[in-house]
């Protein structure tokens, strides 16, 4: 049986999170570990997407996962079943991770020889957008049932991410969701954003997503 | 055309939010205005539920709506189309309302002669659970696509609400969602919680929900 550690994260003592985030990013760069910060609402399919990503890439790189949550272990348990190195981080009520908290998580996980770490942030479209975790790249998931008005309501989150995954595409026929309207809304906030429609359930779009990750991990190690 | 005001909420100066919340609740009681605090993740169907609730009850009571959001007016615009008195509150980046912020919103709306005010809180399962708004009752929505593990991951939110609406029941066949497991999980956290399955889209369950509101508004005025 696969197991996982649980780490109670301590509140950060640093006032200048941006500085801490830059320092962490530099260290990760030096150690050739690519850190992906994955954000979304609760229930958008973050954990299922993490598992699909692991399946797609586990034969070509060493992967680790940081599962952040207020106080449950549900997600680490699920990810551990894939045999991937994973640690559950408890934020003690806080609805985000900052750079120092992320550093604690990486230390708990152990990143020696790990190529690619996925940080599954706390399910929330507000606070996580406000704190740079020190990640190499930021990605968010918006799922079809949440509605196409979300870029209007949570503009900061859509502004700061490199990729937007539109998940639960398999349910697209069932909900009124205007994909083109979403693309237009997010491009207005963030012209360089890459939008990838996927279904973590059926596997649709996961190849394109895994290609993006593959290229970014490679660039991170080489540049 | 129906219009609505937009109010930029000021950050509270009070340190003891619980005291402010109790004071607000007492005033609302005296003025016979029942305040319902409605919480959920983004995209669970809060605004659609608000509109269904208005439709069910508008002929028997005077209703007002506070729409809280980080900075959009999407929801107030939608609610204003029903002809209901509504105000959009901008929280200035904050992911919750506390009692003083709610008081500012009620003052902006004007509650003279209003029987029932719905506060649609910011879409979030963490911060809103931590701040008593002064509401008469607290209600949350969990929608089918979000998954049945949410009570395990956001226990505080499920612990503090009087009613849990399980929304998007019309999509139940499409998602793996164990309603009985959710009921069991929430009753463990909150034995007195009332769970009502609804579909704000089709109207399923709205009668039972409107009955609950009707009874609570009546009790609030009489007790």
CSV table of C-alpha atoms in Angstrom, one decimal:
chain,number,residue,atom,x,y,z
A,1,UNK,CA,0.0,0.0,0.0
A,2,UNK,CA,1.2,3.5,-0.9
A,3,UNK,CA,1.5,6.0,1.9
A,4,UNK,CA,2.0,9.7,2.3
A,5,UNK,CA,3.1,12.1,4.9
A,6,UNK,CA,1.0,14.9,6.4
A,7,UNK,CA,2.6,18.2,7.2
A,8,UNK,CA,1.0,21.0,9.2
A,9,UNK,CA,2.3,24.1,7.5
A,10,UNK,CA,3.5,26.9,9.8
A,11,UNK,CA,2.4,30.5,9.1
A,12,UNK,CA,5.0,32.4,7.2
A,13,UNK,CA,7.1,34.9,9.1
A,14,UNK,CA,8.3,36.8,6.0
A,15,UNK,CA,6.6,40.1,5.1
A,16,UNK,CA,7.9,40.3,1.6
A,17,UNK,CA,6.3,37.3,-0.1
A,18,UNK,CA,7.3,38.4,-3.6
A,19,UNK,CA,11.0,38.4,-2.6
A,20,UNK,CA,10.6,34.9,-1.0
A,21,UNK,CA,8.9,33.6,-4.2
A,22,UNK,CA,11.7,34.9,-6.4
A,23,UNK,CA,14.3,33.3,-4.2
A,24,UNK,CA,12.5,29.9,-4.3
A,25,UNK,CA,12.1,30.1,-8.0
A,26,UNK,CA,15.8,30.7,-8.4
A,27,UNK,CA,16.7,27.7,-6.2
A,28,UNK,CA,14.2,25.5,-8.1
A,29,UNK,CA,15.8,26.6,-11.4
A,30,UNK,CA,19.3,25.8,-10.1
A,31,UNK,CA,18.1,22.3,-8.9
A,32,UNK,CA,16.3,21.7,-12.2
A,33,UNK,CA,12.9,21.1,-10.6
A,34,UNK,CA,9.9,22.5,-12.4
A,35,UNK,CA,7.1,23.6,-10.0
A,36,UNK,CA,3.6,23.9,-11.3
A,37,UNK,CA,1.0,25.7,-9.2
A,38,UNK,CA,-2.4,24.3,-10.0
A,39,UNK,CA,-5.4,26.4,-8.9
A,40,UNK,CA,-9.2,26.2,-9.2
A,41,UNK,CA,-12.5,26.3,-7.4
A,42,UNK,CA,-13.4,23.3,-5.2
A,43,UNK,CA,-14.7,20.5,-7.4
A,44,UNK,CA,-13.2,21.6,-10.7
A,45,UNK,CA,-11.3,18.4,-11.1
A,46,UNK,CA,-7.8,19.3,-9.9
A,47,UNK,CA,-7.0,15.9,-8.4
A,48,UNK,CA,-8.3,14.0,-11.4
A,49,UNK,CA,-6.3,16.2,-13.6
A,50,UNK,CA,-3.2,15.6,-11.5
A,51,UNK,CA,-3.7,11.9,-11.8
A,52,UNK,CA,-4.1,12.1,-15.6
A,53,UNK,CA,-1.0,14.2,-15.8
A,54,UNK,CA,1.0,11.7,-13.8
A,55,UNK,CA,-0.3,8.9,-16.0
A,56,UNK,CA,0.8,10.8,-19.1
A,57,UNK,CA,4.3,11.7,-17.9
A,58,UNK,CA,5.4,9.2,-15.3
A,59,UNK,CA,7.5,7.2,-17.7
A,60,UNK,CA,9.6,10.1,-18.8
A,61,UNK,CA,10.2,12.2,-15.7
A,62,UNK,CA,10.3,11.9,-11.9
A,63,UNK,CA,7.2,13.5,-10.4
A,64,UNK,CA,6.2,14.7,-7.0
A,65,UNK,CA,2.9,16.1,-5.7
A,66,UNK,CA,2.1,18.7,-3.0
A,67,UNK,CA,-1.5,18.4,-2.0
A,68,UNK,CA,-2.6,21.5,-0.1
A,69,UNK,CA,-5.9,21.5,1.8
A,70,UNK,CA,-7.4,23.1,4.9
A,71,UNK,CA,-7.4,19.9,6.8
A,72,UNK,CA,-8.3,16.8,4.9
A,73,UNK,CA,-6.1,14.0,3.5
A,74,UNK,CA,-8.5,12.9,0.7
A,75,UNK,CA,-6.4,14.1,-2.2
A,76,UNK,CA,-3.0,12.8,-1.0
A,77,UNK,CA,-4.6,9.4,-0.4
A,78,UNK,CA,-6.0,9.4,-4.0
A,79,UNK,CA,-2.7,10.5,-5.5
A,80,UNK,CA,-0.7,8.0,-3.4
A,81,UNK,CA,-2.6,5.2,-5.1
A,82,UNK,CA,-0.8,6.0,-8.3
A,83,UNK,CA,2.5,5.2,-6.6
A,84,UNK,CA,3.7,8.9,-7.0
A,85,UNK,CA,5.6,10.6,-4.3
A,86,UNK,CA,3.1,12.9,-2.5
A,87,UNK,CA,2.7,14.9,0.7
A,88,UNK,CA,-0.4,16.3,2.2
A,89,UNK,CA,-0.1,19.9,3.4
A,90,UNK,CA,-2.5,21.3,5.9
A,91,UNK,CA,-2.8,25.1,5.8
A,92,UNK,CA,-4.4,25.4,9.2
A,93,UNK,CA,-7.4,27.3,8.0
A,94,UNK,CA,-5.6,29.4,5.4
A,95,UNK,CA,-7.1,29.5,2.0
A,96,UNK,CA,-3.8,29.8,0.1
A,97,UNK,CA,-0.1,28.9,0.1
A,98,UNK,CA,2.5,31.6,-0.1
A,99,UNK,CA,6.2,31.0,-1.0
A,100,UNK,CA,7.4,30.1,2.4
A,101,UNK,CA,4.6,27.7,2.9
A,102,UNK,CA,5.4,26.1,-0.4
A,103,UNK,CA,9.1,25.9,0.6
A,104,UNK,CA,8.0,24.0,3.7
A,105,UNK,CA,6.0,21.6,1.5
A,106,UNK,CA,8.9,21.0,-0.9
A,107,UNK,CA,11.2,20.3,2.0
A,108,UNK,CA,8.7,17.9,3.4
A,109,UNK,CA,8.3,16.1,0.1
A,110,UNK,CA,12.0,16.1,-0.8
A,111,UNK,CA,12.8,17.3,-4.3
A,112,UNK,CA,16.3,15.8,-4.8
A,113,UNK,CA,16.2,14.3,-8.3
A,114,UNK,CA,12.5,15.3,-8.9
A,115,UNK,CA,12.0,16.9,-12.3
A,116,UNK,CA,8.4,18.0,-11.9
A,117,UNK,CA,6.4,19.0,-8.8
A,118,UNK,CA,2.7,19.7,-9.0
A,119,UNK,CA,1.3,21.9,-6.2
A,120,UNK,CA,-2.4,21.4,-6.0
A,121,UNK,CA,-3.3,24.6,-4.2
A,122,UNK,CA,-6.4,25.1,-1.9
A,123,UNK,CA,-9.7,25.1,-3.9
A,124,UNK,CA,-10.4,28.8,-4.2
A,125,UNK,CA,-10.5,31.5,-6.9
A,126,UNK,CA,-9.5,34.4,-4.7
A,127,UNK,CA,-6.7,34.1,-2.2
A,128,UNK,CA,-4.4,31.7,-4.2
A,129,UNK,CA,-4.3,34.3,-7.0
A,130,UNK,CA,-2.9,36.9,-4.6
A,131,UNK,CA,0.2,35.0,-3.4
A,132,UNK,CA,3.1,34.1,-5.6
A,133,UNK,CA,4.1,30.6,-4.5
A,134,UNK,CA,7.5,30.6,-6.3
A,135,UNK,CA,6.2,28.3,-8.9
A,136,UNK,CA,7.8,28.1,-12.4
A,137,UNK,CA,4.3,28.3,-14.0
A,138,UNK,CA,0.8,28.9,-12.9
A,139,UNK,CA,-2.2,27.0,-14.2
A,140,UNK,CA,-5.9,27.2,-13.4
A,141,UNK,CA,-8.8,24.9,-14.1
A,142,UNK,CA,-12.3,26.2,-14.9
A,143,UNK,CA,-14.8,23.4,-15.3
A,144,UNK,CA,-17.9,23.6,-17.6
A,145,UNK,CA,-20.5,23.3,-14.8
A,146,UNK,CA,-19.1,26.4,-13.1
A,147,UNK,CA,-20.2,28.7,-15.9
A,148,UNK,CA,-18.7,31.0,-18.5
A,149,UNK,CA,-19.0,34.1,-16.4
A,150,UNK,CA,-16.1,33.3,-14.1
A,151,UNK,CA,-13.5,35.4,-15.9
A,152,UNK,CA,-15.7,38.4,-15.2
A,153,UNK,CA,-16.0,37.6,-11.6
A,154,UNK,CA,-12.5,36.5,-10.7
A,155,UNK,CA,-10.4,38.5,-13.1
A,156,UNK,CA,-7.2,38.4,-11.0
A,157,UNK,CA,-7.0,34.6,-11.1
A,158,UNK,CA,-7.4,34.5,-14.9
A,159,UNK,CA,-4.8,37.3,-15.3
A,160,UNK,CA,-2.0,35.6,-13.5
A,161,UNK,CA,-2.0,32.1,-15.0
A,162,UNK,CA,0.0,30.8,-18.0
A,163,UNK,CA,-2.6,28.1,-18.9
A,164,UNK,CA,-6.3,27.8,-18.5
A,165,UNK,CA,-7.6,24.2,-18.6
A,166,UNK,CA,-11.3,24.1,-19.4
A,167,UNK,CA,-12.3,20.8,-17.7
A,168,UNK,CA,-15.3,18.5,-17.9
A,169,UNK,CA,-15.6,19.1,-21.6
A,170,UNK,CA,-17.4,15.7,-21.7
A,171,UNK,CA,-20.3,17.5,-20.0
A,172,UNK,CA,-20.4,20.4,-22.4
A,173,UNK,CA,-23.6,19.3,-24.1
A,174,UNK,CA,-25.4,19.3,-20.7
A,175,UNK,CA,-24.6,22.9,-19.6
A,176,UNK,CA,-24.9,26.3,-21.2
A,177,UNK,CA,-21.2,27.2,-21.5
A,178,UNK,CA,-19.9,29.4,-24.2
A,179,UNK,CA,-16.3,28.4,-24.8
A,180,UNK,CA,-15.6,31.1,-27.3
A,181,UNK,CA,-17.0,33.8,-24.9
A,182,UNK,CA,-14.6,32.4,-22.2
A,183,UNK,CA,-11.7,32.5,-24.6
A,184,UNK,CA,-12.5,36.1,-25.5
A,185,UNK,CA,-12.9,37.2,-21.9
A,186,UNK,CA,-9.7,35.6,-20.7
A,187,UNK,CA,-7.6,36.9,-23.7
A,188,UNK,CA,-8.8,40.4,-22.8
A,189,UNK,CA,-7.4,40.0,-19.3
A,190,UNK,CA,-4.4,38.0,-20.3
A,191,UNK,CA,-3.4,38.1,-24.0
A,192,UNK,CA,-0.7,35.4,-23.7
A,193,UNK,CA,-2.8,32.8,-21.9
A,194,UNK,CA,-3.0,29.3,-23.4
A,195,UNK,CA,-6.5,27.8,-23.3
A,196,UNK,CA,-6.7,24.0,-23.5
A,197,UNK,CA,-10.1,22.3,-23.3
A,198,UNK,CA,-9.8,18.9,-21.6
A,199,UNK,CA,-11.8,16.2,-19.9
A,200,UNK,CA,-9.8,14.6,-17.1
A,201,UNK,CA,-12.6,12.0,-16.9
A,202,UNK,CA,-12.3,10.8,-20.6
A,203,UNK,CA,-8.8,11.9,-21.3
A,204,UNK,CA,-9.8,14.3,-24.0
A,205,UNK,CA,-7.2,17.1,-24.5
A,206,UNK,CA,-4.7,15.5,-22.1
A,207,UNK,CA,-2.2,14.9,-24.9
A,208,UNK,CA,-2.0,18.6,-25.7
A,209,UNK,CA,-1.8,19.5,-22.0
A,210,UNK,CA,1.0,16.9,-21.4
A,211,UNK,CA,2.9,18.3,-24.4
A,212,UNK,CA,2.8,21.8,-22.8
A,213,UNK,CA,4.1,20.4,-19.5
A,214,UNK,CA,6.8,18.4,-21.3
A,215,UNK,CA,8.1,21.4,-23.2
A,216,UNK,CA,8.0,23.6,-20.1
A,217,UNK,CA,9.9,21.1,-18.0
A,218,UNK,CA,12.5,20.7,-20.7
A,219,UNK,CA,12.9,24.5,-21.1
A,220,UNK,CA,13.2,24.9,-17.3
A,221,UNK,CA,16.1,22.5,-17.2
A,222,UNK,CA,17.9,23.8,-20.2
A,223,UNK,CA,17.6,27.6,-20.0
B,1,UNK,CA,-35.1,48.8,-17.3
B,2,UNK,CA,-34.3,47.8,-13.8
B,3,UNK,CA,-31.2,49.2,-12.2
B,4,UNK,CA,-29.0,48.6,-9.2
B,5,UNK,CA,-26.5,50.5,-7.1
B,6,UNK,CA,-22.9,49.4,-6.7
B,7,UNK,CA,-21.3,49.9,-3.3
B,8,UNK,CA,-17.6,49.7,-2.6
B,9,UNK,CA,-17.4,48.2,0.8
B,10,UNK,CA,-15.0,49.6,3.3
B,11,UNK,CA,-12.8,47.4,5.4
B,12,UNK,CA,-14.2,46.9,8.9
B,13,UNK,CA,-12.6,48.7,11.8
B,14,UNK,CA,-14.0,46.5,14.5
B,15,UNK,CA,-11.8,43.8,16.0
B,16,UNK,CA,-14.6,41.8,17.6
B,17,UNK,CA,-16.7,40.6,14.6
B,18,UNK,CA,-18.8,38.2,16.7
B,19,UNK,CA,-20.0,41.1,18.9
B,20,UNK,CA,-20.8,43.1,15.8
B,21,UNK,CA,-22.7,40.2,14.3
B,22,UNK,CA,-24.8,39.7,17.4
B,23,UNK,CA,-25.6,43.4,17.5
B,24,UNK,CA,-26.7,43.3,13.8
B,25,UNK,CA,-28.8,40.2,14.4
B,26,UNK,CA,-30.6,41.9,17.3
B,27,UNK,CA,-31.4,45.0,15.2
B,28,UNK,CA,-32.6,42.9,12.3
B,29,UNK,CA,-34.8,41.0,14.7
B,30,UNK,CA,-36.3,44.2,16.1
B,31,UNK,CA,-36.9,45.5,12.6
B,32,UNK,CA,-38.5,42.2,11.5
B,33,UNK,CA,-36.1,41.7,8.6
B,34,UNK,CA,-34.9,38.1,8.1
B,35,UNK,CA,-31.4,38.0,6.7
B,36,UNK,CA,-30.2,34.8,4.9
B,37,UNK,CA,-26.5,34.3,4.2
B,38,UNK,CA,-26.1,32.1,1.1
B,39,UNK,CA,-22.6,30.6,0.5
B,40,UNK,CA,-21.0,28.2,-2.0
B,41,UNK,CA,-18.1,27.7,-4.3
B,42,UNK,CA,-18.0,29.8,-7.5
B,43,UNK,CA,-20.4,28.3,-10.1
B,44,UNK,CA,-22.6,26.2,-7.7
B,45,UNK,CA,-25.7,28.1,-8.8
B,46,UNK,CA,-26.2,30.8,-6.1
B,47,UNK,CA,-27.6,33.4,-8.4
B,48,UNK,CA,-30.0,31.0,-10.2
B,49,UNK,CA,-31.1,29.8,-6.7
B,50,UNK,CA,-31.7,33.4,-5.6
B,51,UNK,CA,-33.9,34.0,-8.7
B,52,UNK,CA,-35.9,30.8,-8.1
B,53,UNK,CA,-36.4,31.8,-4.5
B,54,UNK,CA,-37.6,35.3,-5.5
B,55,UNK,CA,-40.0,33.8,-8.0
B,56,UNK,CA,-41.4,31.5,-5.3
B,57,UNK,CA,-41.9,34.1,-2.6
B,58,UNK,CA,-42.2,37.5,-4.2
B,59,UNK,CA,-46.0,37.6,-4.0
B,60,UNK,CA,-46.1,37.0,-0.2
B,61,UNK,CA,-43.1,39.1,1.1
B,62,UNK,CA,-40.9,42.0,0.3
B,63,UNK,CA,-37.5,40.8,-0.8
B,64,UNK,CA,-34.1,42.5,-1.1
B,65,UNK,CA,-30.8,41.1,-2.3
B,66,UNK,CA,-27.2,41.9,-1.5
B,67,UNK,CA,-24.8,40.6,-4.2
B,68,UNK,CA,-21.3,40.4,-2.9
B,69,UNK,CA,-18.4,39.9,-5.3
B,70,UNK,CA,-14.8,40.9,-5.6
B,71,UNK,CA,-15.5,43.4,-8.3
B,72,UNK,CA,-18.0,42.4,-11.0
B,73,UNK,CA,-21.7,43.4,-11.4
B,74,UNK,CA,-22.8,40.3,-13.2
B,75,UNK,CA,-25.0,38.9,-10.5
B,76,UNK,CA,-26.8,42.2,-9.5
B,77,UNK,CA,-27.5,42.8,-13.2
B,78,UNK,CA,-29.2,39.3,-13.4
B,79,UNK,CA,-31.2,39.8,-10.2
B,80,UNK,CA,-32.3,43.3,-11.1
B,81,UNK,CA,-34.0,41.8,-14.2
B,82,UNK,CA,-36.5,40.2,-11.8
B,83,UNK,CA,-37.6,43.6,-10.6
B,84,UNK,CA,-36.3,42.9,-7.1
B,85,UNK,CA,-34.5,45.5,-5.0
B,86,UNK,CA,-30.8,44.6,-5.3
B,87,UNK,CA,-27.4,46.2,-4.6
B,88,UNK,CA,-24.0,45.0,-5.8
B,89,UNK,CA,-21.3,45.0,-3.1
B,90,UNK,CA,-17.7,45.1,-4.1
B,91,UNK,CA,-15.4,43.6,-1.4
B,92,UNK,CA,-12.2,45.1,-2.8
B,93,UNK,CA,-10.4,41.8,-3.1
B,94,UNK,CA,-11.7,40.3,0.2
B,95,UNK,CA,-13.1,36.8,-0.1
B,96,UNK,CA,-15.8,37.2,2.5
B,97,UNK,CA,-18.1,39.6,4.2
B,98,UNK,CA,-18.1,40.2,8.0
B,99,UNK,CA,-20.8,41.8,10.0
B,100,UNK,CA,-19.8,45.4,9.5
B,101,UNK,CA,-19.5,44.9,5.8
B,102,UNK,CA,-22.9,43.3,5.8
B,103,UNK,CA,-24.2,46.3,7.8
B,104,UNK,CA,-22.8,48.7,5.1
B,105,UNK,CA,-24.6,46.6,2.4
B,106,UNK,CA,-27.9,46.6,4.2
B,107,UNK,CA,-27.7,50.4,4.7
B,108,UNK,CA,-26.9,50.8,1.0
B,109,UNK,CA,-29.9,48.5,0.1
B,110,UNK,CA,-32.3,50.1,2.5
B,111,UNK,CA,-34.2,47.5,4.6
B,112,UNK,CA,-37.2,49.6,5.8
B,113,UNK,CA,-40.3,47.4,5.2
B,114,UNK,CA,-38.2,44.6,3.7
B,115,UNK,CA,-39.2,41.1,5.1
B,116,UNK,CA,-36.5,39.0,3.7
B,117,UNK,CA,-32.9,39.9,2.6
B,118,UNK,CA,-30.7,37.4,0.8
B,119,UNK,CA,-27.0,38.0,1.0
B,120,UNK,CA,-25.2,36.2,-1.8
B,121,UNK,CA,-21.8,35.9,-0.3
B,122,UNK,CA,-18.5,35.7,-2.3
B,123,UNK,CA,-18.1,32.4,-4.0
B,124,UNK,CA,-15.7,30.5,-1.6
B,125,UNK,CA,-15.9,27.6,0.8
B,126,UNK,CA,-13.2,28.9,3.2
B,127,UNK,CA,-13.3,32.5,4.3
B,128,UNK,CA,-17.0,33.1,4.4
B,129,UNK,CA,-17.4,30.2,6.9
B,130,UNK,CA,-15.0,32.0,9.3
B,131,UNK,CA,-17.0,35.3,9.6
B,132,UNK,CA,-20.4,35.6,11.2
B,133,UNK,CA,-22.2,38.2,9.0
B,134,UNK,CA,-25.0,38.7,11.5
B,135,UNK,CA,-27.4,36.7,9.4
B,136,UNK,CA,-30.5,35.1,10.9
B,137,UNK,CA,-29.7,31.8,9.2
B,138,UNK,CA,-26.8,30.4,7.1
B,139,UNK,CA,-27.3,28.3,4.0
B,140,UNK,CA,-24.8,26.7,1.6
B,141,UNK,CA,-25.1,25.2,-1.8
B,142,UNK,CA,-23.1,22.2,-2.9
B,143,UNK,CA,-23.7,21.3,-6.6
B,144,UNK,CA,-23.5,17.8,-8.0
B,145,UNK,CA,-20.5,18.4,-10.3
B,146,UNK,CA,-18.4,19.5,-7.4
B,147,UNK,CA,-18.3,16.0,-5.9
B,148,UNK,CA,-19.4,14.3,-2.8
B,149,UNK,CA,-16.0,14.6,-1.0
B,150,UNK,CA,-16.5,18.3,-0.2
B,151,UNK,CA,-17.7,17.9,3.4
B,152,UNK,CA,-14.5,16.1,4.1
B,153,UNK,CA,-12.5,18.9,2.6
B,154,UNK,CA,-14.3,22.0,3.9
B,155,UNK,CA,-15.7,20.8,7.2
B,156,UNK,CA,-16.1,24.2,8.8
B,157,UNK,CA,-18.5,25.5,6.1
B,158,UNK,CA,-20.7,22.4,6.4
B,159,UNK,CA,-20.6,22.7,10.2
B,160,UNK,CA,-22.0,26.3,10.5
B,161,UNK,CA,-24.9,26.2,8.1
B,162,UNK,CA,-28.6,25.5,8.9
B,163,UNK,CA,-29.5,24.2,5.4
B,164,UNK,CA,-27.5,22.5,2.7
B,165,UNK,CA,-29.0,22.7,-0.7
B,166,UNK,CA,-27.7,20.0,-3.1
B,167,UNK,CA,-28.0,21.8,-6.4
B,168,UNK,CA,-27.9,20.6,-10.1
B,169,UNK,CA,-29.8,17.5,-9.2
B,170,UNK,CA,-30.9,17.4,-12.9
B,171,UNK,CA,-27.3,16.5,-13.7
B,172,UNK,CA,-27.2,13.7,-11.1
B,173,UNK,CA,-27.2,10.9,-13.7
B,174,UNK,CA,-24.2,12.4,-15.4
B,175,UNK,CA,-21.8,12.6,-12.4
B,176,UNK,CA,-20.6,10.2,-9.8
B,177,UNK,CA,-22.1,11.8,-6.7
B,178,UNK,CA,-23.3,9.7,-3.7
B,179,UNK,CA,-26.1,11.8,-2.1
B,180,UNK,CA,-26.4,9.4,0.8
B,181,UNK,CA,-22.7,9.6,1.5
B,182,UNK,CA,-22.9,13.4,1.6
B,183,UNK,CA,-25.9,13.3,4.0
B,184,UNK,CA,-24.0,11.0,6.3
B,185,UNK,CA,-20.8,13.1,6.1
B,186,UNK,CA,-22.6,16.4,6.9
B,187,UNK,CA,-24.8,14.9,9.6
B,188,UNK,CA,-21.6,13.8,11.4
B,189,UNK,CA,-20.3,17.4,11.3
B,190,UNK,CA,-23.7,19.0,11.9
B,191,UNK,CA,-26.5,16.7,13.3
B,192,UNK,CA,-29.2,19.4,13.0
B,193,UNK,CA,-28.5,20.4,9.3
B,194,UNK,CA,-31.4,20.2,6.9
B,195,UNK,CA,-30.4,18.8,3.5
B,196,UNK,CA,-32.6,19.7,0.5
B,197,UNK,CA,-31.8,18.4,-3.0
B,198,UNK,CA,-32.9,20.9,-5.6
B,199,UNK,CA,-32.4,21.9,-9.2
B,200,UNK,CA,-32.5,25.7,-9.6
B,201,UNK,CA,-32.5,25.0,-13.4
B,202,UNK,CA,-35.7,22.8,-13.5
B,203,UNK,CA,-37.3,24.0,-10.2
B,204,UNK,CA,-37.1,20.5,-8.6
B,205,UNK,CA,-37.1,20.8,-4.8
B,206,UNK,CA,-37.7,24.6,-4.8
B,207,UNK,CA,-41.1,24.2,-3.1
B,208,UNK,CA,-39.5,22.4,-0.1
B,209,UNK,CA,-36.8,25.1,0.0
B,210,UNK,CA,-39.4,28.0,-0.2
B,211,UNK,CA,-41.4,26.4,2.6
B,212,UNK,CA,-38.3,26.4,4.8
B,213,UNK,CA,-37.7,30.1,4.1
B,214,UNK,CA,-41.4,30.9,4.6
B,215,UNK,CA,-41.4,29.3,8.0
B,216,UNK,CA,-38.2,30.9,9.1
B,217,UNK,CA,-39.2,34.4,8.0
B,218,UNK,CA,-42.5,33.9,9.9
B,219,UNK,CA,-40.7,32.7,13.1
B,220,UNK,CA,-38.3,35.5,12.9
B,221,UNK,CA,-41.1,38.1,12.9
B,222,UNK,CA,-43.1,36.4,15.6
B,223,UNK,CA,-40.6,35.1,18.2
